[in-house]
Short mmCIF file of C-alpha atoms in Angstrom, two decimals:
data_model
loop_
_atom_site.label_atom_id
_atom_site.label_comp_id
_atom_site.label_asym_id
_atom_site.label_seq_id
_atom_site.Cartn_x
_atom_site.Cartn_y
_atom_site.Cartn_z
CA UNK A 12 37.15 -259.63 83.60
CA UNK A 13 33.81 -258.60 84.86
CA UNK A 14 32.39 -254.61 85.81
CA UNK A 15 33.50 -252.83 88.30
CA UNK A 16 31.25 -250.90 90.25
CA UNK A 17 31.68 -247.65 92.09
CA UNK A 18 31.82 -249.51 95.64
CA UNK A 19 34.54 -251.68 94.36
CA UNK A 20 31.98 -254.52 93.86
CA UNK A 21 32.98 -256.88 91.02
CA UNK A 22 30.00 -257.83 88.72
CA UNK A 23 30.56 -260.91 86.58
CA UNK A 24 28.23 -262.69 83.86
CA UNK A 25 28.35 -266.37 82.14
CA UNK A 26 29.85 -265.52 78.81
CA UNK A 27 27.73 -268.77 77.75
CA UNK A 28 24.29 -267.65 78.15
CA UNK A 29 22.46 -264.18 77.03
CA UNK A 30 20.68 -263.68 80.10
CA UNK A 31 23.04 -264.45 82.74
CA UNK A 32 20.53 -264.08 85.86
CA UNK A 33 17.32 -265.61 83.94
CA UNK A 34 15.46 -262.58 84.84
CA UNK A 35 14.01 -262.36 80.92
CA UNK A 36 16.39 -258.78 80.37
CA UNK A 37 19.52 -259.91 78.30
CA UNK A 38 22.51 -259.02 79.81
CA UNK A 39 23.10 -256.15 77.03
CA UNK A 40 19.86 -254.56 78.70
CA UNK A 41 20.99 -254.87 81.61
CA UNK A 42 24.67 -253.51 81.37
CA UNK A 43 24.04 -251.28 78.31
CA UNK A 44 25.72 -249.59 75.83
CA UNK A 45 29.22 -248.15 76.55
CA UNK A 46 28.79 -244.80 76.63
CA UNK A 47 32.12 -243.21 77.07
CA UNK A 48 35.77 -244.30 76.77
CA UNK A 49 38.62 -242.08 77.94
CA UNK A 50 41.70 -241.97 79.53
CA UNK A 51 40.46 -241.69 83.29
CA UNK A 52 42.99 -240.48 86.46
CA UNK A 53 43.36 -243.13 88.80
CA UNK A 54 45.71 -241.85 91.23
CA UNK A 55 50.22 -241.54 91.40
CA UNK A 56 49.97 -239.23 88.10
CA UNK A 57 48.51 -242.14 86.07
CA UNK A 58 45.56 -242.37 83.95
CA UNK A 59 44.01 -246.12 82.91
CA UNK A 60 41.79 -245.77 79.50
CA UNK A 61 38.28 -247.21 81.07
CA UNK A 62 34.97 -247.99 79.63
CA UNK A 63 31.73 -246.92 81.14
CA UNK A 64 28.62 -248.26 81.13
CA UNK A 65 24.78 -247.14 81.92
CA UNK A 66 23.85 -250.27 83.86
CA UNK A 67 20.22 -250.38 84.18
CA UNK A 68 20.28 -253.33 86.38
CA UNK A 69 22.58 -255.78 87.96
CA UNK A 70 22.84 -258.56 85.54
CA UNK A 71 23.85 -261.50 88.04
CA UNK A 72 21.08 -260.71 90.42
CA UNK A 73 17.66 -261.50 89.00
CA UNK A 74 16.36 -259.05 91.79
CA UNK A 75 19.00 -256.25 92.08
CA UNK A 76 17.58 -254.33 95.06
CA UNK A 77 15.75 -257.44 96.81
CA UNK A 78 12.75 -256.04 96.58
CA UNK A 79 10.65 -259.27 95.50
CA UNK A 80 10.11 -257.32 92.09
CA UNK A 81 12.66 -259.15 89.22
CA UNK A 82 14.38 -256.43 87.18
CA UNK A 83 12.42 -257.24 84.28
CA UNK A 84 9.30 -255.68 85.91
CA UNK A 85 11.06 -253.40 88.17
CA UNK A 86 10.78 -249.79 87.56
CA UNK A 87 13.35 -248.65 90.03
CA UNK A 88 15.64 -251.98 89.65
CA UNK A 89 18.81 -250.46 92.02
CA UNK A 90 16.54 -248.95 95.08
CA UNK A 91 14.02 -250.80 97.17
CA UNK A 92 10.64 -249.62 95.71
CA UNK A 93 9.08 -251.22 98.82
CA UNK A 94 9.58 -253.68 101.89
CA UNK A 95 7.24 -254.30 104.80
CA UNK A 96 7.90 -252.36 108.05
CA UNK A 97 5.65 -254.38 110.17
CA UNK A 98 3.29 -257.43 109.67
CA UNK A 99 0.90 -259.78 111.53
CA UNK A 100 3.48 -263.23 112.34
CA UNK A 101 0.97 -265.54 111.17
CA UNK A 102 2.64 -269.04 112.46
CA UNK A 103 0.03 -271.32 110.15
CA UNK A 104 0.37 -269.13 106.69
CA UNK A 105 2.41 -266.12 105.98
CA UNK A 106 0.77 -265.45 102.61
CA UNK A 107 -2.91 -265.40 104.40
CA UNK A 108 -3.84 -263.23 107.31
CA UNK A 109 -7.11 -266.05 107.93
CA UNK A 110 -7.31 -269.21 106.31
CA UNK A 111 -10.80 -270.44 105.15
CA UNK A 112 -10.93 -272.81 102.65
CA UNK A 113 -7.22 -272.44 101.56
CA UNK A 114 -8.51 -270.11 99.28
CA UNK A 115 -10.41 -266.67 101.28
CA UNK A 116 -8.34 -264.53 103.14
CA UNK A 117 -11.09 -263.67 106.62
CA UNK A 118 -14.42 -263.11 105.49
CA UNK A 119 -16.68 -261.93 103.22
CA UNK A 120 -20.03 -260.48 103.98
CA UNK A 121 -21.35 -261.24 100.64
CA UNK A 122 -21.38 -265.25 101.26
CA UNK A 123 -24.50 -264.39 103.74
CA UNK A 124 -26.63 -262.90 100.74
CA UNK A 125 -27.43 -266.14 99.94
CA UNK A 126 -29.07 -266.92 102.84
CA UNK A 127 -31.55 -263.61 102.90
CA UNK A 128 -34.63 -263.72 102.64
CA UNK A 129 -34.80 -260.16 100.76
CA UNK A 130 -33.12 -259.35 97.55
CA UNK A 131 -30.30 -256.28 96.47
CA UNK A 132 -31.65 -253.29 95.31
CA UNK A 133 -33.73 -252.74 98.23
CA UNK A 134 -33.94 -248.86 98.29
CA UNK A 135 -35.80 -246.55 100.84
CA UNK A 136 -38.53 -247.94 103.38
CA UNK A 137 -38.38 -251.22 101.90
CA UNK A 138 -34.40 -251.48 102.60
CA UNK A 139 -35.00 -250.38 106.18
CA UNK A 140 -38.15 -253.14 106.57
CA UNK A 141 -35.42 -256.15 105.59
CA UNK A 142 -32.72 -254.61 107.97
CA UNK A 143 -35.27 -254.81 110.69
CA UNK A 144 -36.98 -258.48 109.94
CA UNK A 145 -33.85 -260.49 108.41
CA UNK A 146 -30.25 -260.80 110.18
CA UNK A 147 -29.04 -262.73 106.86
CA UNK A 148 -29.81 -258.93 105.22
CA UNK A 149 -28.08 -257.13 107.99
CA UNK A 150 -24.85 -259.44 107.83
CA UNK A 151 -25.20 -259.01 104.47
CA UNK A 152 -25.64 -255.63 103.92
CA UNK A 153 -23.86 -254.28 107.34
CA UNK A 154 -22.02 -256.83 108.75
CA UNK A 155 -18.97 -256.10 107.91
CA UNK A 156 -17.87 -254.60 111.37
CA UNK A 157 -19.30 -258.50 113.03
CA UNK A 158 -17.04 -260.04 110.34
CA UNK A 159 -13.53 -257.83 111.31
CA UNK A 160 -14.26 -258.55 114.83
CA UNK A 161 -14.92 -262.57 114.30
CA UNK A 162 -11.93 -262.40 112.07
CA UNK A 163 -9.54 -260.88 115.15
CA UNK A 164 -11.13 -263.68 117.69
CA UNK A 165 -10.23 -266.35 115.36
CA UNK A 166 -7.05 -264.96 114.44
CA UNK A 167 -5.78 -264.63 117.69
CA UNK A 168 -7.44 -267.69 119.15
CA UNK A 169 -5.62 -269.60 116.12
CA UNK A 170 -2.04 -267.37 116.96
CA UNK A 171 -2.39 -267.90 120.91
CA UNK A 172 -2.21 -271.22 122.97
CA UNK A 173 -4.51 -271.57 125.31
CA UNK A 174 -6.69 -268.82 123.78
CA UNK A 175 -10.62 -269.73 123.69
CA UNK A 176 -13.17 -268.13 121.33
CA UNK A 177 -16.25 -265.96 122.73
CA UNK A 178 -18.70 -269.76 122.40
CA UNK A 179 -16.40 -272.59 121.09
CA UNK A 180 -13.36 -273.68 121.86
CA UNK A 181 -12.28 -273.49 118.30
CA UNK A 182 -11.82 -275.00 114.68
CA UNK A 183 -9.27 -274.72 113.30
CA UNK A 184 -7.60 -277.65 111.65
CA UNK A 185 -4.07 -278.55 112.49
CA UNK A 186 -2.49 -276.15 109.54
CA UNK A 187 -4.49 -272.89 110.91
CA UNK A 188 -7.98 -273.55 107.79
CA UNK A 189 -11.47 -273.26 109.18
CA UNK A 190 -13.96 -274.19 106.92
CA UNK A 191 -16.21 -271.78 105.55
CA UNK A 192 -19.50 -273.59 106.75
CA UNK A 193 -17.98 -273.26 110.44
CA UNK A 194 -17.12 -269.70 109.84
CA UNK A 195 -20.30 -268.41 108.78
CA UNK A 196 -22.22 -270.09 112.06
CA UNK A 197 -19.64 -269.11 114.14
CA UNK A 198 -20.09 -265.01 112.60
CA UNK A 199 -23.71 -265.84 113.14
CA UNK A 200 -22.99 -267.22 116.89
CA UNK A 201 -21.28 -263.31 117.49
CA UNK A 202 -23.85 -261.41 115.68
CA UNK A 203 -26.49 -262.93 117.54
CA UNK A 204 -24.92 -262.86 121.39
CA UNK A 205 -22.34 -260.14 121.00
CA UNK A 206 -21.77 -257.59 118.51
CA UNK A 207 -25.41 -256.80 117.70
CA UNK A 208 -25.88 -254.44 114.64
CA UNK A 209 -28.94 -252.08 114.31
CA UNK A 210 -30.03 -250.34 110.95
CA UNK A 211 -26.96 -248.33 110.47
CA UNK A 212 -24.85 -250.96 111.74
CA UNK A 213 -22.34 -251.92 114.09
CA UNK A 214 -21.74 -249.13 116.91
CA UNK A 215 -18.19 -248.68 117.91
CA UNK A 216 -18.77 -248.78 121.54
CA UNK A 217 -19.95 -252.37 121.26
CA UNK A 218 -16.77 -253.77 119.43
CA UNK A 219 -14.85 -252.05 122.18
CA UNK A 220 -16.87 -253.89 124.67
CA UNK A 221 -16.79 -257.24 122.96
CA UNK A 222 -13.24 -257.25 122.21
CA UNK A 223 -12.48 -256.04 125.92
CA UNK A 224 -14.57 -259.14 127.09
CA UNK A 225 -12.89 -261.29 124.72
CA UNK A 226 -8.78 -260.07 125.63
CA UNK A 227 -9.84 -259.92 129.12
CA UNK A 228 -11.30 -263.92 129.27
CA UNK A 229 -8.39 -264.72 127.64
CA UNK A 230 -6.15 -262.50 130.20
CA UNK A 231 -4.56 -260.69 127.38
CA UNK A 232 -1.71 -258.58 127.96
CA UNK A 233 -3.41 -256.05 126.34
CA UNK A 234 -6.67 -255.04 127.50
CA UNK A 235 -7.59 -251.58 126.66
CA UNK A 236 -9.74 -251.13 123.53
CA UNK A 237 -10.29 -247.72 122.91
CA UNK A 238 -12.10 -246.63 119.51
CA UNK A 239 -10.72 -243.28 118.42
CA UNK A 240 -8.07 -243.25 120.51
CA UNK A 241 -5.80 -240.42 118.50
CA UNK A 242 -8.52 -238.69 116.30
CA UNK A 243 -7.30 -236.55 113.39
CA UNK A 244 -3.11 -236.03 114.34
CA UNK A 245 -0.29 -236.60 112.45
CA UNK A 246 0.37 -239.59 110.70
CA UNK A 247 3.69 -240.49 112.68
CA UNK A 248 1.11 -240.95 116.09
CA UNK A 249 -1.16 -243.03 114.12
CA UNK A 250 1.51 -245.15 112.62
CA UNK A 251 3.60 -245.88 115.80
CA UNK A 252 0.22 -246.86 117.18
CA UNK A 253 -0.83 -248.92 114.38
CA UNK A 254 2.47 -250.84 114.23
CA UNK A 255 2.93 -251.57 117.82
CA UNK A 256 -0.69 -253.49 117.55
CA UNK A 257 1.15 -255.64 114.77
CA UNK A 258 4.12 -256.12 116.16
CA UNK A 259 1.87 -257.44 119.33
CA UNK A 260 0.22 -260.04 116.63
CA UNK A 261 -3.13 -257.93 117.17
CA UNK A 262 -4.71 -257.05 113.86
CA UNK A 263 -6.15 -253.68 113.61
CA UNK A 264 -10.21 -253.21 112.58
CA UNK A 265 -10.38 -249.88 111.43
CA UNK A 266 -13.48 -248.06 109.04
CA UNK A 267 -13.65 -245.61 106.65
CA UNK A 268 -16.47 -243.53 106.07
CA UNK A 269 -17.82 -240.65 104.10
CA UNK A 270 -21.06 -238.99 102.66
CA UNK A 271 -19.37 -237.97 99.86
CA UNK A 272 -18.76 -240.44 96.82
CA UNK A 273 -15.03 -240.07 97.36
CA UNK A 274 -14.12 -243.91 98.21
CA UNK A 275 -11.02 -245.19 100.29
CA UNK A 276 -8.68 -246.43 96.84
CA UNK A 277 -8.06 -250.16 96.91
CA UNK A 278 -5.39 -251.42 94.84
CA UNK A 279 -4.26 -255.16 94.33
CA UNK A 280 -0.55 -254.27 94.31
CA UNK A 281 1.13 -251.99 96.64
CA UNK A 282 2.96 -250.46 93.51
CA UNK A 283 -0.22 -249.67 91.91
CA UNK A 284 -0.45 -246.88 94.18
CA UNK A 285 1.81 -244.46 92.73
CA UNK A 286 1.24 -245.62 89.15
CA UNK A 287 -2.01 -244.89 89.40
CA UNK A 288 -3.37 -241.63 87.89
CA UNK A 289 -6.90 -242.69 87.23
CA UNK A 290 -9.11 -245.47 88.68
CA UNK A 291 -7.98 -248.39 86.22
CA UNK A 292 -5.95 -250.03 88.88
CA UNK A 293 -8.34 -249.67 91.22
CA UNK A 294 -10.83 -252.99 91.84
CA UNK A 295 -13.70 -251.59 90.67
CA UNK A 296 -16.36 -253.86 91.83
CA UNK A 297 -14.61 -253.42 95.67
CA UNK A 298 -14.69 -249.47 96.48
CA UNK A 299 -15.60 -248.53 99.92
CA UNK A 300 -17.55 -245.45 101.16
CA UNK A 301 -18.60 -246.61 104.32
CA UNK A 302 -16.76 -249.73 105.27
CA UNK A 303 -14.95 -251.78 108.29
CA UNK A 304 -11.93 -253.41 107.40
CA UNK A 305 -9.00 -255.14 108.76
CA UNK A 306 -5.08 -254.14 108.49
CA UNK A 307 -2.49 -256.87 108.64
CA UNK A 308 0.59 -254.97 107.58
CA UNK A 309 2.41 -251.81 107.12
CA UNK A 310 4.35 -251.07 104.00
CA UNK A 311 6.74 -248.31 102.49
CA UNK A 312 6.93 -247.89 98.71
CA UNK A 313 8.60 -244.88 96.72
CA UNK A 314 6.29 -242.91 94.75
CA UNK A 315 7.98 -241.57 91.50
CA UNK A 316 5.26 -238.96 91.61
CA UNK A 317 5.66 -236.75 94.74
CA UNK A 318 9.52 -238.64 94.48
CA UNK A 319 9.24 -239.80 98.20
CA UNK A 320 8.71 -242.60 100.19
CA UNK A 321 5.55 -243.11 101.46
CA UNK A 322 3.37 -245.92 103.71
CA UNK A 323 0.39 -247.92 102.54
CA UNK A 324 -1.91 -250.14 104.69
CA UNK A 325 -2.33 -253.79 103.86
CA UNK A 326 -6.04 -255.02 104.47
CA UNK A 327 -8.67 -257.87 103.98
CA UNK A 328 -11.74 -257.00 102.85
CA UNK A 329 -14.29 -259.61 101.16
CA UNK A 330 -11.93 -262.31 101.35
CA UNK A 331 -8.92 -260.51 99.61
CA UNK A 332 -5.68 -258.70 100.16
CA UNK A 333 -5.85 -255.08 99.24
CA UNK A 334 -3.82 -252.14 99.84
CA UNK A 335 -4.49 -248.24 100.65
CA UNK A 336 -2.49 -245.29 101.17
CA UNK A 337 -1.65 -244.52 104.58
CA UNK A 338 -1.68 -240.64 104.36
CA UNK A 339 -4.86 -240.79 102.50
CA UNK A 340 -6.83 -242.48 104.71
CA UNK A 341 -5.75 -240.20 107.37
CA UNK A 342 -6.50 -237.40 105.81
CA UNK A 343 -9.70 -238.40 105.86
CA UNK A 344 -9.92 -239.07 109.64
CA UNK A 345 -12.88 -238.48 112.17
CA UNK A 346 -14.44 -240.30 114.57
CA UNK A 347 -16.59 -242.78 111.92
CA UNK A 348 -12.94 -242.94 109.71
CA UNK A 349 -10.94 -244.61 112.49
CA UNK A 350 -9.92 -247.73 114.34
CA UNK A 351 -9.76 -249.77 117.51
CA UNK A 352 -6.62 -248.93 119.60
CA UNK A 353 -5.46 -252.14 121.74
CA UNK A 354 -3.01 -251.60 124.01
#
C-alpha cells in the first residue's frame, strides 16, 4: 500500500528486495520502527487507526534530498546539506577547473623544484641569495601568484574563441588538456616577460597590469582589474562580487596572508567543514599562511554546529581541488588577504 507522507506524497518499496533504492541502508533503516499506532481524526467526525513511522530517509530515492550525498553517508538525508550557487562553466571538463595531464587540476609550483639549482631548507641570507640568482627557486618557492595568473590566461583562452595567450597562440588539445611540459615553459614564458616576482614575491599591482593587458588584447568585456577593490566589508559585498566574476566565466585569484601561524583551513570535502573540530580533516601537508590561490566556485553547506547555512570557496591550489570557508577567510581580510576584482 506504500507510506504516506505529510505532503500527500506516496512512498512505495519492492517487497522483493531489502534495500529497495540500493543505497546500502535496508529499507527497515530507512522507514524505521513504528512508533505509534492510534486511532487518528481525519476529518467528518471520523477517526482511521494509522501507523507512524520515524523515516530516516526516503527509501525509493537512493539520494533523498539530491544533494549528490547517498543516504547511507548523508548526515542530514531530507535537507540539502549543500549545492553550488555559482561555478566556472568549464565547456572541456566540468570536474576540472584546468586540465593538464588529465590528472592536475592548474598548477603546481612544486613541479619547478626540480629544476632549481638550490635545495629546501634554505633559511636566512642563504634563502634570500637563491631568490636573487635562480628563477627555478623563485617559481618554486614564490611563484604561486605567476601560476594563478597563467592558470586564468589559459583558462579563458581555452573557454573563449578567438582568445590569444600573452606569447602563443595556444595548446590546448582538442578536449581542453595541455601537457604539463608546455605548461611549465609557458609559466616560465610569463614569469620572465610579464609578471616578474622579486624576493617577497609577486606585487599586486603587476597582476593588475598584466591581466588588464591580457583582457584588453583580447577586447574583453571586462576590463577593469582592480586588486582590493572592497577591502574588509561584509561578506554579502564580497560574495555578489565574487559570483558575478564566475558567472562571467572569469576565475577569481585571490591570497591569503598572515604573520601569525593561523593558516587559511583547506579541506578536501566541502562537508568536512563543519565536521571538523580539530585539524584531522584538514590536508596537512597543504596549509597556507601566505599563499595565492584560485576560486572556481561558490558553495552553501549547513553547518550542524552554528545550525545555519553557510558559504565555502572552492579553489585549486598545487594541482588540487580544495575548499575554505567563506566567512573565515573574510574575516581575515586586508589588503595582502584579498583578490583581483574584474569587472
Amino acid at each position: 500500500a506504500g507510506m504516506k507522507l505529510p505532503n500527500g506524497q506516496i512512498v512505495y518499496t519492492d517487497v522483493n528486495k531489502t534495500d529497495t533504492d540500493g543505497d546500502g541502508l535496508s529499507d527497515f533503516q530507512e522507514t524505521g520502527i513504528i512508533y505509534n499506532i492510534d486511532d487518528r481524526y481525519i476529518g467528518n467526525g471520523e477517526t482511521k487507526r494509522v501507523q507512524y513511522f520515524q523515516m530516516r530517509s526516503n527509501p525509493a530515492n537512493a539520494d533523498t534530498d539530491g544533494d549528490g550525498i547517498t543516504d547511507d553517508v548523508d548526515t542530514m538525508p531530507w535537507a540539502m546539506d549543500h549545492y553550488t550557487v555559482v561555478s566556472l562553466d568549464n565547456q572541456y571538463n566540468s570536474a576540472r577547473y584546468l586540465d593538464i595531464d588529465g590528472q592536475y587540476n592548474g598548477g603546481d609550483q612544486g613541479w619547478w623544484s626540480a629544476k632549481a639549482t638550490y635545495k629546501n631548507g634554505l633559511e636566512g641570507t642563504k634563502r634570500i641569495d637563491a631568490l636573487k640568482k635562480d628563477k627555478y627557486y623563485r617559481l618554486w618557492q614564490i611563484g604561486c601568484g605567476v601560476i594563478a595568473l597563467s592558470d586564468v590566461e589559459l583558462y579563458m583562452t581555452m573557454q573563449n574563441s578567438g582568445y590569444h595567450l600573452s606569447y602563443s597562440n595556444g595548446f590546448t588539445d582538442a578536449n581542453g588538456v595541455c601537457t604539463k611540459t608546455d605548461y611549465m615553459d609557458y609559466v616560465e614564458k610569463l614569469y620572465d616577460n610579464k609578471y616578474i616576482i622579486v624576493n617577497t614575491g609577486l606585487y599586486p599591482w603587476r597582476m593588475e597590469s598584466g591581466l588588464t593587458e591580457f583582457l584588453a588584447k583580447n577586447n574583453s568585456p571586462y576590463q577593469n582589474v582592480i586588486w582590493a577593490k572592497l577591502g574588509s566589508v561584509e561578506q554579502a559585498a564580497i560574495l555578489t562580487d565574487i559570483s558575478t566574476m564566475l558567472s562571467h566565466n572569469i576565475p577569481v585569484v585571490f591570497s591569503y596572508y598572515t604573520t601569525s601561524d593561523t593558516a587559511i583551513e583547506m579541506f578536501y570535502d566541502v562537508m568536512q567543514i563543519p565536521a571538523a573540530e580539530t585539524d584531522s580533516n584538514i590536508d596537512p601537508d597543504n596549509k597556507a599562511t601566505a599563499h595565492y590561490m584560485t576560486m572556481t566556485g561558490i558553495e552553501k553547506y549547513w553547518s550542524p554546529r552554528e545550525n545555519k547555512y553557510k558559504y565555502a570557496i572552492k579553489l585549486v591550489s598545487w594541482g588540487k581541488d580544495y575548499y575554505a570557508d567563506l566567512s573565515s577567510y573574510i574575516a581575515k581580510m586586508n589588503y595582502f588577504t584579498n583578490y583581483l576584482s574584474v569587472f
